[in-house]
Short mmCIF file of C-alpha atoms in Angstrom, two decimals:
data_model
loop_
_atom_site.label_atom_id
_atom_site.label_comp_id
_atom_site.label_asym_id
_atom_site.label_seq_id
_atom_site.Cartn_x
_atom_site.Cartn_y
_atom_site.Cartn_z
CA UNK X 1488 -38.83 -9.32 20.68
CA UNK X 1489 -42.32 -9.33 19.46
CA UNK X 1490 -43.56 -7.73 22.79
CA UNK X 1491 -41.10 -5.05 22.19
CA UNK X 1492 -41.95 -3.90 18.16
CA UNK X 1493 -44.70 -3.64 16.10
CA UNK X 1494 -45.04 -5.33 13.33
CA UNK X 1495 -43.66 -2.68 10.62
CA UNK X 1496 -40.63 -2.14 13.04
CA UNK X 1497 -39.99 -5.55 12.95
CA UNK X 1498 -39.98 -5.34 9.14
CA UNK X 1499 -38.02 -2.98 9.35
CA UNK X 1500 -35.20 -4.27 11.38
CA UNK X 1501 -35.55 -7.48 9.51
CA UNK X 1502 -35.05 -5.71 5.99
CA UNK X 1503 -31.69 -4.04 7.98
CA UNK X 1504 -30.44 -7.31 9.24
CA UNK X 1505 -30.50 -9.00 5.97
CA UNK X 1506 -29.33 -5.87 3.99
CA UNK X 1507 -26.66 -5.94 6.64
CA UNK X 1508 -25.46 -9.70 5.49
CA UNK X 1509 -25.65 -9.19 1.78
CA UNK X 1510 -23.18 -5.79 2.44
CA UNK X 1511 -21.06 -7.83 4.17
CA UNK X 1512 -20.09 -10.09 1.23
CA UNK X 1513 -19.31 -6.86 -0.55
CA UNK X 1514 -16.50 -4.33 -1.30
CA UNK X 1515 -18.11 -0.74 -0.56
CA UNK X 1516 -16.84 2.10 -1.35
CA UNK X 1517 -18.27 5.83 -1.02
CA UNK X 1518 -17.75 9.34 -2.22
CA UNK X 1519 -17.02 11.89 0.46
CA UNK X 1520 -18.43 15.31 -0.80
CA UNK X 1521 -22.13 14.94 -1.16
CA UNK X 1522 -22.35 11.66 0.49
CA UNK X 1523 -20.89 12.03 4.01
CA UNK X 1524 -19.83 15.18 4.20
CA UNK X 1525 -22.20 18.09 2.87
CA UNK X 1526 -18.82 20.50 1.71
CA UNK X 1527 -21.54 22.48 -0.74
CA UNK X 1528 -23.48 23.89 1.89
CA UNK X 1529 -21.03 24.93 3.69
CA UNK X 1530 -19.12 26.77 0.66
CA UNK X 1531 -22.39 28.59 -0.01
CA UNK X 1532 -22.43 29.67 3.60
CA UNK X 1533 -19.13 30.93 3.50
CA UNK X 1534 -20.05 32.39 -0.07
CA UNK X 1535 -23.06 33.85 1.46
CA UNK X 1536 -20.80 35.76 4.61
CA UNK X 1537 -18.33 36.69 2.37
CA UNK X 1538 -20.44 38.62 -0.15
CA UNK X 1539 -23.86 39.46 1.43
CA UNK X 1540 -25.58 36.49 -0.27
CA UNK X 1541 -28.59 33.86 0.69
CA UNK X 1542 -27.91 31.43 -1.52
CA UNK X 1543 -29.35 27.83 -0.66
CA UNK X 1544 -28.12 24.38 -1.38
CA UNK X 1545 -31.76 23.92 -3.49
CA UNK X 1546 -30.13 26.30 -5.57
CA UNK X 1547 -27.35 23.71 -6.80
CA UNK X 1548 -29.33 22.36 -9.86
CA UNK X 1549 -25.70 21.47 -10.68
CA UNK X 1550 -22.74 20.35 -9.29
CA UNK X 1551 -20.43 23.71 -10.19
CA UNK X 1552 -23.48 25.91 -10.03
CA UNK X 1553 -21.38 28.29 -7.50
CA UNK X 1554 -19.60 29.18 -10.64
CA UNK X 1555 -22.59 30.53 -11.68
CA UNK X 1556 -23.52 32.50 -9.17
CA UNK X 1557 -20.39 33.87 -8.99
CA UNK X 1558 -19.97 34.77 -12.55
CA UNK X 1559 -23.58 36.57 -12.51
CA UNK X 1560 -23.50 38.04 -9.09
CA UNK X 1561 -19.93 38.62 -8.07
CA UNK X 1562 -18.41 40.11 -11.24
CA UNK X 1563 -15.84 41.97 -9.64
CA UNK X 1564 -14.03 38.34 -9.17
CA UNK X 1565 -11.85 37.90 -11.91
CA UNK X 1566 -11.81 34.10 -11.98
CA UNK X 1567 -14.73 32.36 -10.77
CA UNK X 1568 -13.65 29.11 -11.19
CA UNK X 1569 -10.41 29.67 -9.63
CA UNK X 1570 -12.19 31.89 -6.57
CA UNK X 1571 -15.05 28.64 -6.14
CA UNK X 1572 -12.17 25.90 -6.31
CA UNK X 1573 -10.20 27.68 -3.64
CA UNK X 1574 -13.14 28.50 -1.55
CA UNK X 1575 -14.74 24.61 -1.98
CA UNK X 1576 -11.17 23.09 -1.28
CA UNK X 1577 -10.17 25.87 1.58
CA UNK X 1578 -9.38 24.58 5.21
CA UNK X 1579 -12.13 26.65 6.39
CA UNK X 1580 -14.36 25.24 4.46
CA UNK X 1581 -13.66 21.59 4.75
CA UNK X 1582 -13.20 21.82 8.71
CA UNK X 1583 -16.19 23.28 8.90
CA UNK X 1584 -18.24 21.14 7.07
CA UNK X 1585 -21.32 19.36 8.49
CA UNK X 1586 -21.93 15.41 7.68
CA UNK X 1587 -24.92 14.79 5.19
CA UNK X 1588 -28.22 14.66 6.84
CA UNK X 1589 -28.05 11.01 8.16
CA UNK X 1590 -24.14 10.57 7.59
CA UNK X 1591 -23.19 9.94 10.73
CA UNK X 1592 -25.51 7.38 12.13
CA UNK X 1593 -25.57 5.34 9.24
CA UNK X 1594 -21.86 4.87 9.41
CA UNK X 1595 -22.05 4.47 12.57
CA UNK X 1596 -25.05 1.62 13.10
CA UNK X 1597 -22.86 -0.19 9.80
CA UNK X 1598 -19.63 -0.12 11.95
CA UNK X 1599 -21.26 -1.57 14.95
CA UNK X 1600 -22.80 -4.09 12.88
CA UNK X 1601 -19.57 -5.14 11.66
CA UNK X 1602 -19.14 -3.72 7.97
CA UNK X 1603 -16.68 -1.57 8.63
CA UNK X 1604 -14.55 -1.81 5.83
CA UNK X 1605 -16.54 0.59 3.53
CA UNK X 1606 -13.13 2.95 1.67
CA UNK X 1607 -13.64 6.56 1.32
CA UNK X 1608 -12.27 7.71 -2.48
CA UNK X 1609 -12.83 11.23 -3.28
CA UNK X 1610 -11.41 13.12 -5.95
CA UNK X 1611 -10.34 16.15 -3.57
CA UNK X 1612 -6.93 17.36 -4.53
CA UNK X 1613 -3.82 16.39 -2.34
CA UNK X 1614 -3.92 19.51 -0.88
CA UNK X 1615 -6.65 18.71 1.30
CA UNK X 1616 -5.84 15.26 2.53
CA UNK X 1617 -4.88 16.50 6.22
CA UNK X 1618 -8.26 18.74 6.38
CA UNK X 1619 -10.14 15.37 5.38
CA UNK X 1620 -8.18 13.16 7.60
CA UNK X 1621 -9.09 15.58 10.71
CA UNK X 1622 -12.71 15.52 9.60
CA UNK X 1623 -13.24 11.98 10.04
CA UNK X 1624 -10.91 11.97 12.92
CA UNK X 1625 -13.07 14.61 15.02
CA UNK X 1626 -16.72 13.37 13.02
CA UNK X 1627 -16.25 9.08 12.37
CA UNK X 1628 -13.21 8.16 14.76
CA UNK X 1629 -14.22 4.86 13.82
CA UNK X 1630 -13.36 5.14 10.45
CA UNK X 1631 -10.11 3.61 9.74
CA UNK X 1632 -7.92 6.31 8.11
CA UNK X 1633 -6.00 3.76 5.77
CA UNK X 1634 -9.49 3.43 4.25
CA UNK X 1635 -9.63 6.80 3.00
CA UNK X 1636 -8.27 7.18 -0.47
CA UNK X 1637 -7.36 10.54 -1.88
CA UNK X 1638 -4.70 11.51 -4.86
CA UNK X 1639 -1.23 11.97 -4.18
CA UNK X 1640 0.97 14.90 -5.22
CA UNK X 1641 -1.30 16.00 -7.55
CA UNK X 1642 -2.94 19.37 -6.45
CA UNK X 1643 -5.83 19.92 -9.00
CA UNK X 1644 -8.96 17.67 -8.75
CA UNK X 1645 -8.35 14.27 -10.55
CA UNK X 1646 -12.07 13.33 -11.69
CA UNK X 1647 -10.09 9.43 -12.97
CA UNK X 1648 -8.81 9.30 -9.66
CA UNK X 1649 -12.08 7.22 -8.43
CA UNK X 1650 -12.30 5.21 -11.16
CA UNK X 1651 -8.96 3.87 -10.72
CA UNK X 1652 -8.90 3.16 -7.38
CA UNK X 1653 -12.75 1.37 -7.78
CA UNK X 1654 -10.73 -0.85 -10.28
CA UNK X 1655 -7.91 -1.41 -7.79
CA UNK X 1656 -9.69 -1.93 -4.67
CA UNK X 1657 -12.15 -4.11 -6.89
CA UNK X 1658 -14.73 -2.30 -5.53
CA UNK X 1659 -18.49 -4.34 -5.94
CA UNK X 1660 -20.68 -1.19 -4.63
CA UNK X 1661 -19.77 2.76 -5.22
CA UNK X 1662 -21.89 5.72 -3.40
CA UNK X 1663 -21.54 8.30 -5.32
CA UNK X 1664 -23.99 11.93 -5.79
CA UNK X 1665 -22.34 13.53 -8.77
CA UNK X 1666 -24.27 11.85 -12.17
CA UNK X 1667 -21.50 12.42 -14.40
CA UNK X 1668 -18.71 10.53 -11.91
CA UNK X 1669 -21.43 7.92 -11.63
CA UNK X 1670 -21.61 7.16 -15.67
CA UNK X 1671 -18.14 7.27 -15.50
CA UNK X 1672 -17.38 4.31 -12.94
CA UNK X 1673 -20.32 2.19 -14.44
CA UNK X 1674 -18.79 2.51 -17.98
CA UNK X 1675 -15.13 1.91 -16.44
CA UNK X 1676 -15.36 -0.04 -13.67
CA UNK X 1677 -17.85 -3.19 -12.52
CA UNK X 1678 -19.29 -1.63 -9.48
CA UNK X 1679 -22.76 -0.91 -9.12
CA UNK X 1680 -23.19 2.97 -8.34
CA UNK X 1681 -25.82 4.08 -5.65
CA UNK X 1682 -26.68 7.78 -6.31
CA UNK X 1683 -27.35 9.80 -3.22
CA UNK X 1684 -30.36 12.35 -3.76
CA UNK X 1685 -28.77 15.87 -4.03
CA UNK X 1686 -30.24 19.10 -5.86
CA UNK X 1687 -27.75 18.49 -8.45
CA UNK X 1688 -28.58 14.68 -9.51
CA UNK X 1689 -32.74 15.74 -9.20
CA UNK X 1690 -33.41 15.62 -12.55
CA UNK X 1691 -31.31 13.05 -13.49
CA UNK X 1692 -32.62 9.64 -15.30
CA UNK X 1693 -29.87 6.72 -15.46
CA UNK X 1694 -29.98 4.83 -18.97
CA UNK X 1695 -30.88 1.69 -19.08
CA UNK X 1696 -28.45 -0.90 -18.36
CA UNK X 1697 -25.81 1.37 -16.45
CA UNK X 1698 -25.50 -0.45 -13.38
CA UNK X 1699 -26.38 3.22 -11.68
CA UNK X 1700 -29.30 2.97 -8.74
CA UNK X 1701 -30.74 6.30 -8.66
CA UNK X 1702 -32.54 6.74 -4.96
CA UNK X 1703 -36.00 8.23 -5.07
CA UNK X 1704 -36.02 11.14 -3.22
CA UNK X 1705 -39.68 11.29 -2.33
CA UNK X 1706 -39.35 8.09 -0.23
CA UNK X 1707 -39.14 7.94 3.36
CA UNK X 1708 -38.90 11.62 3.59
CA UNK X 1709 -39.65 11.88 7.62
CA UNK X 1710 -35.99 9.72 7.56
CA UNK X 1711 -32.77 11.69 7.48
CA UNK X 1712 -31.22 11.59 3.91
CA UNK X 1713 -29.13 8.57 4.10
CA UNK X 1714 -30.70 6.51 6.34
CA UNK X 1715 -33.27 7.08 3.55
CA UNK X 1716 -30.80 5.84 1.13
CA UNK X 1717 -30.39 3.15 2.81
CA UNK X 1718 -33.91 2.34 3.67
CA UNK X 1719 -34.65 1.98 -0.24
CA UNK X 1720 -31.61 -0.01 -1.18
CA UNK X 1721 -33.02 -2.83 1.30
CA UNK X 1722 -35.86 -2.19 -0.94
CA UNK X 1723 -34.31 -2.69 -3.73
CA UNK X 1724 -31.27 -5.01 -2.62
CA UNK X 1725 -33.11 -7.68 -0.37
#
């Protein structure tokens, strides 16, 4: 094996492989939106054809930001947050959604080294369950669809969903991108909470003692965006 790497790539794969054993003692759990699938740059783009626009996912310096935009620039809608819900949540949105930069190999290289019992929990509204079911179906066939948690029968967005199903699944490690759904499992729940870079988390400082792992986004920037992530948690982890 030595013939075959160099010495950093065998640090590498050495700071995988034991990552890779301490994960497997674990119950992991991850957000969808943000995470695995990247459902806000998609909106935008579908904002953007709809209206004439060029707005970027930089642009997001928060997680509802479209509301924003839409309130400044479209005012001819008369309820933004209704019109962004219903275009975030809409089938041609979600089927049409790319995976975060990284998404898919990671879950793929963790499946084939045998943690494959990571649950998805997402506080999408019922509505959308089929539209996220086909996504991983035609994107992660691996994934195991009775892993993938979302509300039932209620059809607005159920922010305590996660939190309650962290608790019931006693979850031990949570992905998670949005700041404010991170500060809320780490007060509620015992999981530790890995925050995913995104535009809307930048600026962002976890306080002290909130069991919330904030992932520097300067770091192994050549990598794609989660196998950055998890190139810094066997950083931090092992």
């Amino acid at each position: 094996m030595s013939k075959e790497f160099s010495q950093d790539e065998l640090l590498v794969i050495n700071k995988f492989e034991n990552l890779n054993q301490k994960l497997k003692n674990l119950k992991i759990a991850t957000d969808i939106d943000g995470v695995e699938i990247n459902s806000a740059e998609s909106a935008l783009d579908l904002l953007n054809q709809d209206h004439g626009k060029s707005y970027k996912i930089n642009d997001l310096i928060e997680y509802m930001s479209t509301i924003d935009f839409i309130k400044r620039d479209l005012k001819h809608i008369e309820d933004p947050v209704a019109y962004a819900m219903e275009l975030w949540n809409s089938d041609r949105n979600l089927s049409a959604s790319h995976p975060v930069s990284g998404s898919l190999i990671l879950s793929s290289y963790l499946h084939s080294n045998g943690i494959d019992r990571i649950h998805r929990i997402t506080s999408r509204p019922s509505f959308t369950k089929n539209a996220t079911f086909d996504w991983y179906k035609n994107k992660m066939p691996w994934v195991d669809p009775g892993l993938i948690h979302i509300q039932e029968g209620g059809m607005e967005i159920n922010h305590n969903f996660k939190v309650d199903q962290i608790n019931k699944l006693e979850i031990n490690l949570f992905f998670e991108d949005s700041w404010e759904h991170a500060e809320a499992i780490s007060k509620k729940t015992k999981a530790t909470v890995i925050l995913v870079p995104q535009p809307w988390n930048y600026n962002y400082l976890p306080k002290i003692g909130s069991r919330i792992i904030k992932i520097p986004r300067h770091r192994y920037q050549a990598l794609p965006k989660m196998i950055q992530v998890y190139s810094c948690l066997s950083d931090i982890i092992v």
